[in-house]
């Protein structure tokens, strides 16, 4: 099994306060990992470091075998656009764009032509049986629908890795189940490696491994 994410001794402080204190983690291709921890323990910080949006103070991050500290900012952006789909903690669909246009957006940033973008976005919506939402604007969607669209947008670049930051925190139980099933389908059918965070320490999830983040350290659950 190929290792797609490697973290060696990651440290991170904000204003002198150590948030992450020597995090080690190896994630193999096709795994589905949960990182659980209370509010403020550093889950988002850790995902941003893995997603190359933040740099650690110490330690090494390797994504698909590439050492992040050896990459220029431009190479990091390229790797991020190509390999990583990010589902943010709070929906960040653009209100002035339709669902279809929101899904296309990462491809637009990657310089893909309009026709090809529309085709890919429509295919994905169809695959997940959400084509009926294509022309709607985000404000007309329910919270659960918004979050499912955010998942689909994270898939548009065919990423190897999806980082999902508390994707179920602002939706009800039924929508949470739908979302988790959607992620599991992506994990098994498209062999996408998934890292998900949650504040729920006990929730049963279809994951391959579970971790607890506490006092700056990661422990197997
Ligand atoms: N850019 C920043 N500048 C200063 N402090 C920060 C910054 N980002 C995060 N922090 C602090 O680092 C700690 C960890 O934040 P983080 O957002 O990673 O926690 P979290 O586990 O994601 O919490 P939640 O479950 O509430 O989303 C918090 O105390 C937060 O205030
Ligand atoms: Mg967070």
Coordinates of N, CA and C and ligand atoms in Angstrom, one line a residue:
X1 N 0.9 -1.2 0.0 CA 0.0 0.0 0.0 C 0.9 1.3 0.0
X2 N 0.6 2.2 -0.9 CA 1.4 3.4 -1.0 C 1.0 4.3 0.2
X3 N 2.0 5.0 0.7 CA 1.7 6.0 1.8 C 1.4 7.4 1.1
X4 N 0.3 8.0 1.3 CA -0.1 9.2 0.7 C 0.2 10.4 1.5
X5 N 0.1 10.2 2.9 CA 0.4 11.4 3.8 C 1.4 10.9 4.8
X6 N 2.4 11.6 5.0 CA 3.4 11.3 6.1 C 3.7 12.5 6.9
X7 N 3.4 12.4 8.2 CA 3.8 13.5 9.1 C 4.8 13.1 10.1
X8 N 5.9 13.8 10.2 CA 7.0 13.4 11.1 C 7.2 14.6 12.1
X9 N 6.9 14.3 13.4 CA 7.2 15.3 14.4 C 6.8 16.7 14.1
X10 N 5.5 16.9 13.9 CA 5.0 18.2 13.5 C 4.7 19.0 14.8
X11 N 5.3 20.2 14.8 CA 5.0 21.2 15.9 C 4.4 22.4 15.4
X12 N 3.5 23.0 16.1 CA 2.9 24.3 15.7 C 2.5 25.1 16.9
X13 N 2.9 26.4 16.9 CA 2.4 27.3 18.0 C 1.8 28.5 17.4
X14 N 0.8 29.0 18.1 CA 0.3 30.4 17.8 C 0.6 31.3 19.0
X15 N 1.2 32.4 18.8 CA 1.5 33.3 19.8 C 2.2 32.6 21.0
X16 N 3.1 31.7 20.8 CA 3.8 31.1 21.9 C 3.1 29.9 22.5
X17 N 1.8 29.7 22.2 CA 1.0 28.6 22.7 C 1.2 27.4 21.8
X18 N 1.8 26.3 22.3 CA 2.0 25.1 21.5 C 0.7 24.4 21.3
X19 N 0.2 24.3 20.0 CA -1.0 23.6 19.7 C -0.7 22.2 19.3
X20 N 0.3 22.0 18.4 CA 0.6 20.6 18.0 C 2.0 20.3 18.6
X21 N 2.2 19.2 19.3 CA 3.5 18.9 19.9 C 4.0 17.6 19.5
X22 N 4.5 17.6 18.3 CA 5.2 16.3 17.8 C 4.2 15.3 17.3
X23 N 3.5 15.7 16.2 CA 2.5 14.8 15.6 C 3.2 13.9 14.6
X24 N 2.9 12.6 14.7 CA 3.4 11.6 13.7 C 2.2 10.9 13.1
X25 N 2.1 10.7 11.8 CA 1.0 10.0 11.2 C 1.4 9.5 9.8
X26 N 1.1 8.3 9.5 CA 1.3 7.8 8.1 C -0.1 7.3 7.7
X27 N -0.5 7.8 6.5 CA -1.8 7.4 6.0 C -1.6 6.7 4.6
X28 N -2.1 5.5 4.5 CA -2.0 4.7 3.2 C -3.1 5.0 2.3
X29 N -2.8 4.8 1.0 CA -3.8 5.0 -0.1 C -5.1 4.2 0.2
X30 N -6.2 4.9 0.1 CA -7.5 4.3 0.3 C -8.0 4.2 1.7
X31 N -7.2 4.7 2.7 CA -7.7 4.7 4.0 C -8.7 5.8 4.3
X32 N -9.5 5.6 5.3 CA -10.5 6.6 5.8 C -10.3 6.8 7.3
X33 N -9.7 8.0 7.6 CA -9.2 8.2 9.0 C -10.0 9.3 9.6
X34 N -10.4 9.1 10.9 CA -11.0 10.2 11.6 C -10.0 10.7 12.7
X35 N -10.0 12.0 12.8 CA -9.3 12.7 13.9 C -10.3 13.4 14.8
X36 N -10.4 12.9 16.0 CA -11.4 13.4 16.9 C -10.8 14.2 18.0
X37 N -11.5 15.3 18.4 CA -11.0 16.1 19.5 C -11.9 17.2 19.8
X38 N -11.8 17.7 21.0 CA -12.7 18.8 21.4 C -12.4 20.1 20.7
X39 N -13.3 21.1 20.8 CA -13.1 22.4 20.1 C -11.8 23.0 20.6
X40 N -11.0 23.5 19.7 CA -9.8 24.2 20.0 C -8.5 23.4 20.2
X41 N -8.6 22.1 20.0 CA -7.4 21.2 20.2 C -6.4 21.3 19.0
X42 N -6.9 21.8 17.9 CA -5.9 22.0 16.8 C -6.3 21.1 15.5
X43 N -7.5 20.7 15.4 CA -7.9 19.8 14.3 C -7.8 20.6 13.0
X44 N -8.3 21.8 12.9 CA -8.3 22.6 11.7 C -6.8 22.9 11.4
X45 N -6.0 23.3 12.4 CA -4.6 23.6 12.2 C -3.9 22.4 11.6
X46 N -4.2 21.2 12.1 CA -3.5 20.0 11.5 C -3.9 19.8 10.1
X47 N -5.2 19.9 9.8 CA -5.6 19.7 8.4 C -5.0 20.8 7.4
X48 N -4.9 22.0 7.9 CA -4.3 23.1 7.1 C -2.8 22.7 6.8
X49 N -2.2 22.1 7.8 CA -0.8 21.8 7.6 C -0.7 20.6 6.6
X50 N -1.6 19.7 6.7 CA -1.6 18.5 5.7 C -2.0 19.1 4.3
X51 N -2.9 20.0 4.3 CA -3.3 20.6 3.0 C -2.4 21.6 2.5
X52 N -1.2 21.8 3.1 CA -0.2 22.8 2.6 C -0.7 24.2 2.6
X53 N -1.7 24.5 3.5 CA -2.2 25.9 3.6 C -1.4 26.6 4.8
X54 N -0.8 25.8 5.6 CA 0.0 26.4 6.8 C 1.3 25.6 6.8
X55 N 2.3 26.2 7.3 CA 3.6 25.5 7.5 C 3.8 25.2 9.0
X56 N 4.3 24.0 9.3 CA 4.6 23.7 10.7 C 5.8 24.5 11.2
X57 N 6.0 24.6 12.5 CA 7.3 25.3 13.0 C 8.4 24.3 12.9
X58 N 8.2 23.0 13.1 CA 9.2 22.0 13.0 C 8.5 20.8 12.4
X59 N 9.3 19.9 11.9 CA 8.8 18.6 11.4 C 8.6 18.6 9.9
X60 N 8.2 17.4 9.4 CA 8.2 17.2 8.0 C 6.8 16.7 7.5
X61 N 6.3 17.3 6.4 CA 5.0 16.8 5.8 C 5.4 16.3 4.4
X62 N 4.9 15.1 4.2 CA 5.1 14.5 2.8 C 3.7 14.2 2.3
X63 N 3.5 14.7 1.1 CA 2.2 14.4 0.4 C 2.5 13.7 -0.9
X64 N 2.0 12.5 -1.1 CA 2.3 11.6 -2.2 C 3.8 11.5 -2.4
X65 N 4.5 11.4 -1.3 CA 6.0 11.1 -1.4 C 6.8 12.4 -1.6
X66 N 6.1 13.6 -1.7 CA 6.8 14.8 -1.9 C 7.0 15.6 -0.6
X67 N 8.2 16.0 -0.3 CA 8.4 16.7 1.0 C 8.0 18.2 0.8
X68 N 7.0 18.6 1.6 CA 6.4 20.0 1.4 C 7.5 21.1 1.6
X69 N 8.4 20.9 2.5 CA 9.4 21.9 2.8 C 10.4 22.2 1.6
X70 N 10.4 21.2 0.7 CA 11.3 21.4 -0.5 C 10.6 22.0 -1.6
X71 N 9.3 22.3 -1.5 CA 8.5 22.9 -2.6 C 8.4 24.4 -2.5
X72 N 8.4 25.1 -3.6 CA 8.1 26.5 -3.6 C 6.6 26.7 -3.4
X73 N 6.2 28.0 -3.1 CA 4.8 28.2 -2.9 C 4.0 27.8 -4.1
X74 N 4.6 28.1 -5.3 CA 3.9 27.8 -6.6 C 3.7 26.3 -6.7
X75 N 4.7 25.5 -6.4 CA 4.7 24.0 -6.5 C 3.7 23.5 -5.4
X76 N 3.6 24.1 -4.3 CA 2.6 23.7 -3.2 C 1.2 23.9 -3.8
X77 N 1.0 25.1 -4.4 CA -0.4 25.4 -4.9 C -0.7 24.3 -5.9
X78 N 0.2 24.0 -6.8 CA 0.0 23.1 -7.9 C -0.4 21.7 -7.3
X79 N 0.4 21.3 -6.3 CA 0.1 20.0 -5.7 C -1.2 20.0 -5.0
X80 N -1.5 21.1 -4.3 CA -2.8 21.2 -3.6 C -4.0 21.1 -4.7
X81 N -3.9 21.8 -5.7 CA -4.9 21.8 -6.7 C -5.1 20.5 -7.4
X82 N -4.0 19.8 -7.5 CA -4.0 18.5 -8.3 C -4.4 17.3 -7.4
X83 N -3.9 17.4 -6.1 CA -4.0 16.1 -5.3 C -5.0 16.2 -4.2
X84 N -5.4 17.4 -3.7 CA -6.1 17.5 -2.5 C -7.4 18.2 -2.7
X85 N -8.5 17.6 -2.1 CA -9.8 18.3 -2.1 C -10.1 18.7 -0.6
X86 N -10.5 19.9 -0.4 CA -10.7 20.4 1.0 C -12.2 20.7 1.2
X87 N -12.7 20.1 2.2 CA -14.1 20.4 2.6 C -14.0 21.2 3.9
X88 N -14.3 22.5 3.9 CA -14.0 23.4 5.0 C -15.1 23.2 6.1
X89 N -14.7 23.6 7.3 CA -15.6 23.5 8.4 C -16.9 24.2 8.2
X90 N -16.8 25.4 7.6 CA -18.0 26.2 7.4 C -18.2 26.2 5.9
X91 N -19.5 26.0 5.4 CA -19.7 26.0 4.0 C -19.1 27.2 3.3
X92 N -18.4 27.0 2.2 CA -17.9 28.2 1.6 C -18.2 28.1 0.1
X93 N -19.5 27.9 -0.2 CA -19.9 28.0 -1.5 C -20.1 29.5 -1.8
X94 N -19.8 29.9 -3.0 CA -19.8 31.3 -3.4 C -21.3 31.7 -3.7
X95 N -21.9 32.6 -3.0 CA -23.3 32.9 -3.1 C -23.8 33.4 -4.5
X96 N -22.9 34.0 -5.2 CA -23.3 34.6 -6.5 C -23.1 33.6 -7.7
X97 N -22.6 32.4 -7.4 CA -22.5 31.4 -8.4 C -23.5 30.2 -8.2
X98 N -24.0 29.6 -9.3 CA -24.9 28.5 -9.2 C -24.1 27.3 -8.6
X99 N -24.8 26.3 -8.3 CA -24.2 25.0 -7.8 C -23.2 24.5 -8.8
X100 N -23.6 24.5 -10.1 CA -22.7 24.0 -11.2 C -21.5 24.8 -11.2
X101 N -21.6 26.1 -11.2 CA -20.5 27.0 -11.3 C -19.6 26.9 -10.0
X102 N -20.2 26.7 -8.9 CA -19.4 26.4 -7.7 C -18.5 25.2 -7.8
X103 N -19.1 24.1 -8.4 CA -18.4 22.9 -8.5 C -17.3 23.0 -9.5
X104 N -17.5 23.8 -10.6 CA -16.5 24.0 -11.6 C -15.3 24.8 -11.1
X105 N -15.5 25.6 -10.1 CA -14.5 26.6 -9.7 C -13.1 26.1 -9.5
X106 N -12.8 25.0 -8.8 CA -11.4 24.6 -8.7 C -10.8 24.3 -10.1
X107 N -11.6 23.8 -11.1 CA -11.1 23.6 -12.4 C -10.8 24.9 -13.1
X108 N -11.6 25.9 -12.9 CA -11.4 27.2 -13.5 C -10.0 27.7 -13.0
X109 N -9.8 27.5 -11.6 CA -8.5 28.0 -11.1 C -7.3 27.2 -11.7
X110 N -7.6 26.0 -12.1 CA -6.5 25.2 -12.7 C -6.4 25.4 -14.2
X111 N -7.2 26.3 -14.7 CA -7.0 26.7 -16.1 C -7.7 25.8 -17.1
X112 N -8.7 24.9 -16.6 CA -9.4 24.0 -17.5 C -10.4 24.8 -18.3
X113 N -10.6 24.5 -19.6 CA -11.6 25.2 -20.4 C -13.0 25.0 -20.0
X114 N -13.8 26.0 -20.2 CA -15.2 26.1 -19.8 C -16.0 24.8 -20.1
X115 N -15.9 24.4 -21.4 CA -16.7 23.2 -21.9 C -16.4 22.0 -21.1
X116 N -15.1 21.7 -20.9 CA -14.6 20.6 -20.2 C -15.1 20.7 -18.7
X117 N -15.0 21.9 -18.1 CA -15.4 22.1 -16.7 C -16.9 21.7 -16.5
X118 N -17.7 22.2 -17.4 CA -19.2 22.0 -17.3 C -19.4 20.5 -17.4
X119 N -18.7 19.8 -18.3 CA -18.9 18.4 -18.6 C -18.6 17.6 -17.3
X120 N -17.4 17.9 -16.7 CA -17.0 17.2 -15.5 C -18.0 17.4 -14.3
X121 N -18.4 18.7 -14.2 CA -19.3 19.1 -13.1 C -20.6 18.4 -13.2
X122 N -21.1 18.3 -14.5 CA -22.4 17.7 -14.7 C -22.3 16.2 -14.5
X123 N -21.2 15.6 -14.9 CA -21.0 14.1 -14.7 C -21.0 13.8 -13.2
X124 N -20.3 14.6 -12.4 CA -20.2 14.3 -11.0 C -21.6 14.5 -10.3
X125 N -22.3 15.5 -10.7 CA -23.7 15.7 -10.1 C -24.6 14.5 -10.5
X126 N -24.4 14.1 -11.7 CA -25.2 12.9 -12.1 C -24.9 11.7 -11.4
X127 N -23.5 11.4 -11.2 CA -23.1 10.2 -10.5 C -23.6 10.2 -9.1
X128 N -23.7 11.3 -8.5 CA -24.3 11.4 -7.1 C -25.7 11.7 -7.0
X129 N -26.4 11.7 -8.2 CA -27.8 11.9 -8.3 C -28.3 13.3 -7.7
X130 N -27.5 14.3 -8.0 CA -27.8 15.6 -7.5 C -28.0 16.7 -8.6
X131 N -28.2 16.1 -9.9 CA -28.3 17.0 -11.0 C -29.4 18.1 -10.9
X132 N -30.4 17.7 -10.2 CA -31.6 18.6 -10.0 C -31.2 20.0 -9.3
X133 N -30.0 20.0 -8.7 CA -29.6 21.2 -8.0 C -28.7 22.1 -8.8
X134 N -28.3 21.6 -10.0 CA -27.3 22.3 -10.8 C -27.4 23.8 -11.0
X135 N -28.7 24.3 -11.2 CA -28.9 25.7 -11.6 C -29.3 26.5 -10.4
X136 N -29.4 25.9 -9.2 CA -29.8 26.6 -8.0 C -28.6 27.4 -7.4
X137 N -29.0 28.5 -6.7 CA -28.0 29.2 -5.9 C -27.9 28.7 -4.5
X138 N -26.7 28.8 -3.9 CA -26.5 28.2 -2.6 C -27.5 28.6 -1.5
X139 N -28.0 29.9 -1.6 CA -28.9 30.3 -0.5 C -30.2 29.6 -0.6
X140 N -30.5 28.9 -1.7 CA -31.8 28.2 -1.8 C -31.6 26.7 -1.4
X141 N -30.4 26.3 -1.0 CA -30.2 24.9 -0.6 C -30.3 24.8 0.9
X142 N -30.7 23.6 1.3 CA -30.7 23.3 2.8 C -29.2 23.1 3.2
X143 N -28.9 23.1 4.5 CA -27.6 22.9 5.0 C -27.0 21.6 4.5
X144 N -27.8 20.6 4.5 CA -27.3 19.2 4.1 C -26.9 19.2 2.6
X145 N -27.8 19.9 1.8 CA -27.5 19.9 0.4 C -26.2 20.7 0.1
X146 N -26.1 21.8 0.8 CA -24.9 22.7 0.6 C -23.6 21.8 0.9
X147 N -23.7 21.1 2.0 CA -22.5 20.3 2.4 C -22.2 19.2 1.4
X148 N -23.3 18.6 0.8 CA -23.1 17.5 -0.2 C -22.4 18.2 -1.5
X149 N -22.9 19.4 -1.8 CA -22.3 20.1 -3.0 C -20.8 20.4 -2.7
X150 N -20.5 20.8 -1.4 CA -19.1 21.1 -1.1 C -18.3 19.9 -1.2
X151 N -18.8 18.7 -0.9 CA -18.1 17.4 -1.1 C -17.8 17.2 -2.6
X152 N -18.8 17.4 -3.4 CA -18.7 17.1 -4.8 C -17.7 18.1 -5.4
X153 N -17.7 19.4 -5.0 CA -16.7 20.3 -5.4 C -15.3 19.9 -5.1
X154 N -15.1 19.3 -3.9 CA -13.8 18.9 -3.5 C -13.3 17.7 -4.4
X155 N -14.2 17.1 -5.1 CA -13.9 15.9 -6.0 C -13.5 16.3 -7.4
X156 N -13.8 17.5 -7.8 CA -13.8 17.9 -9.2 C -12.4 17.7 -9.8
X157 N -11.3 17.9 -9.1 CA -10.0 17.7 -9.6 C -9.5 16.3 -9.6
X158 N -10.4 15.3 -9.3 CA -10.0 13.9 -9.1 C -8.9 13.8 -8.1
X159 N -9.1 14.4 -6.9 CA -8.0 14.4 -5.9 C -7.7 13.0 -5.4
X160 N -6.5 12.7 -4.9 CA -6.1 11.5 -4.3 C -6.5 11.5 -2.8
X161 N -6.6 12.7 -2.3 CA -6.8 12.9 -0.9 C -8.0 13.9 -0.7
X162 N -8.9 13.6 0.3 CA -9.9 14.6 0.7 C -9.7 14.9 2.2
X163 N -9.6 16.2 2.5 CA -9.5 16.6 3.9 C -10.9 17.2 4.2
X164 N -11.6 16.6 5.2 CA -12.9 17.1 5.5 C -12.9 17.6 6.9
X165 N -13.0 18.9 7.1 CA -13.0 19.5 8.5 C -14.3 19.6 9.1
X166 N -14.7 18.8 10.0 CA -16.0 18.7 10.7 C -17.1 18.9 9.7
X167 N -17.2 18.0 8.7 CA -18.2 18.2 7.6 C -19.6 18.0 8.1
X168 N -19.8 17.4 9.3 CA -21.1 17.1 9.8 C -21.5 18.0 10.9
X169 N -20.7 19.0 11.3 CA -20.9 19.8 12.5 C -22.2 20.7 12.4
X170 N -22.5 21.1 11.2 CA -23.6 22.1 11.2 C -24.9 21.5 10.5
X171 N -25.0 20.2 10.4 CA -26.2 19.6 9.8 C -26.8 18.6 10.7
X172 N -28.0 18.2 10.5 CA -28.7 17.3 11.4 C -28.3 15.8 11.2
X173 N -28.8 14.9 12.0 CA -28.3 13.6 12.0 C -28.6 12.9 10.7
X174 N -29.8 13.1 10.1 CA -30.1 12.4 8.8 C -29.1 12.9 7.7
X175 N -28.9 14.2 7.7 CA -28.0 14.7 6.7 C -26.5 14.3 6.9
X176 N -26.2 14.2 8.2 CA -24.9 13.7 8.6 C -24.7 12.3 8.0
X177 N -25.7 11.4 8.2 CA -25.6 10.1 7.7 C -25.4 10.0 6.2
X178 N -26.2 10.9 5.5 CA -26.1 11.0 4.0 C -24.7 11.4 3.6
X179 N -24.1 12.4 4.4 CA -22.8 12.9 4.0 C -21.7 11.9 4.3
X180 N -21.8 11.2 5.4 CA -20.8 10.1 5.7 C -20.9 9.0 4.7
X181 N -22.1 8.7 4.3 CA -22.3 7.6 3.2 C -21.7 8.1 1.9
X182 N -21.9 9.3 1.6 CA -21.3 9.9 0.4 C -19.8 9.8 0.4
X183 N -19.2 10.2 1.5 CA -17.7 10.1 1.7 C -17.2 8.7 1.6
X184 N -18.0 7.8 2.2 CA -17.6 6.3 2.2 C -17.6 5.8 0.7
X185 N -18.7 6.2 0.0 CA -18.8 5.8 -1.4 C -17.6 6.3 -2.2
X186 N -17.2 7.6 -2.0 CA -16.0 8.2 -2.7 C -14.8 7.4 -2.3
X187 N -14.7 7.1 -1.0 CA -13.5 6.3 -0.5 C -13.4 5.0 -1.2
X188 N -14.5 4.2 -1.2 CA -14.4 2.9 -1.8 C -14.5 2.8 -3.3
X189 N -15.4 3.6 -3.9 CA -15.5 3.5 -5.4 C -14.5 4.2 -6.1
X190 N -14.0 5.3 -5.6 CA -13.0 6.1 -6.3 C -11.6 6.0 -5.7
X191 N -11.5 5.2 -4.6 CA -10.2 4.9 -3.9 C -9.5 6.2 -3.5
X192 N -10.3 7.2 -3.0 CA -9.8 8.4 -2.5 C -9.5 8.3 -1.0
X193 N -8.4 8.7 -0.6 CA -8.0 8.6 0.8 C -8.7 9.8 1.6
X194 N -9.3 9.5 2.7 CA -10.0 10.6 3.4 C -9.6 10.8 4.8
X195 N -9.4 12.0 5.2 CA -9.1 12.4 6.6 C -10.3 13.3 7.0
X196 N -10.9 12.9 8.1 CA -12.1 13.7 8.5 C -11.9 14.1 10.0
X197 N -12.3 15.3 10.3 CA -12.2 15.6 11.8 C -13.6 15.7 12.3
X198 N -13.8 15.5 13.6 CA -15.1 15.6 14.3 C -14.8 15.9 15.8
X199 N -15.8 16.7 16.4 CA -15.7 16.9 17.8 C -16.4 15.7 18.6
X200 N -17.0 14.8 17.8 CA -17.8 13.7 18.4 C -16.8 12.6 18.7
X201 N -16.5 12.3 19.9 CA -15.5 11.3 20.3 C -16.0 9.9 20.1
X202 N -17.3 9.7 20.1 CA -17.9 8.4 20.1 C -18.7 8.0 18.9
X203 N -19.0 8.9 18.0 CA -19.8 8.6 16.8 C -19.2 7.4 16.1
X204 N -20.1 6.5 15.7 CA -19.6 5.3 14.9 C -19.4 5.8 13.4
X205 N -18.3 5.6 12.9 CA -18.0 6.0 11.5 C -17.4 4.8 10.7
X206 N -17.7 4.8 9.4 CA -17.1 3.7 8.5 C -15.7 3.9 8.2
X207 N -14.9 4.2 9.2 CA -13.5 4.6 9.0 C -12.6 3.3 9.1
X208 N -11.4 3.4 8.6 CA -10.4 2.3 8.7 C -9.6 2.5 10.0
X209 N -9.4 3.7 10.4 CA -8.6 4.0 11.7 C -9.2 5.3 12.3
X210 N -9.1 5.4 13.6 CA -9.6 6.6 14.3 C -8.5 7.0 15.3
X211 N -8.4 8.4 15.4 CA -7.4 9.0 16.3 C -8.1 10.0 17.2
X212 N -7.5 10.2 18.3 CA -7.9 11.3 19.2 C -6.7 12.3 19.2
X213 N -7.1 13.6 19.0 CA -6.1 14.7 19.2 C -6.4 15.4 20.5
X214 N -5.4 15.3 21.4 CA -5.5 15.9 22.7 C -4.2 16.4 23.3
X215 N -4.1 17.5 23.9 CA -2.9 18.1 24.5 C -1.8 18.1 23.4
X216 N -2.1 18.4 22.2 CA -1.1 18.5 21.1 C -0.6 17.2 20.6
X217 N -1.2 16.1 21.0 CA -0.7 14.8 20.6 C -1.8 14.0 20.0
X218 N -1.4 13.1 19.0 CA -2.4 12.2 18.3 C -2.2 10.8 18.9
X219 N -3.4 10.3 19.3 CA -3.3 8.9 19.9 C -4.4 8.0 19.2
X220 N -4.0 6.8 18.9 CA -5.0 5.9 18.3 C -6.2 5.8 19.3
X221 N -7.4 5.7 18.7 CA -8.6 5.6 19.6 C -8.9 4.2 19.9
Ligands
LIG1 N1 -4.3 31.9 12.8 C1 -4.3 31.8 14.2 N2 -3.8 32.7 15.0 C2 -3.8 32.5 16.3 N3 -4.3 31.5 17.0 C3 -4.9 30.5 16.2 C4 -4.9 30.6 14.8 N4 -5.5 29.5 14.3 C5 -5.9 28.8 15.4 N5 -5.5 29.4 16.5 C6 -5.7 28.8 17.9 O1 -5.2 27.5 17.9 C7 -6.0 26.7 18.6 C8 -6.5 25.5 17.7 O2 -7.3 26.0 16.7 P1 -8.1 25.1 15.7 O3 -8.9 25.9 14.8 O4 -7.0 24.3 15.0 O5 -8.9 24.1 16.6 P2 -10.1 23.1 16.3 O6 -9.7 21.8 16.9 O7 -10.2 23.0 14.8 O8 -11.3 23.6 17.0 P3 -12.9 23.6 16.5 O9 -13.4 22.2 16.8 O10 -13.6 24.6 17.4 O11 -13.0 23.9 15.0 C9 -7.2 27.5 19.1 O12 -6.8 27.9 20.5 C10 -7.1 28.7 18.2 O13 -7.6 29.9 18.9
LIG2 MG1 -11.8 23.5 13.5

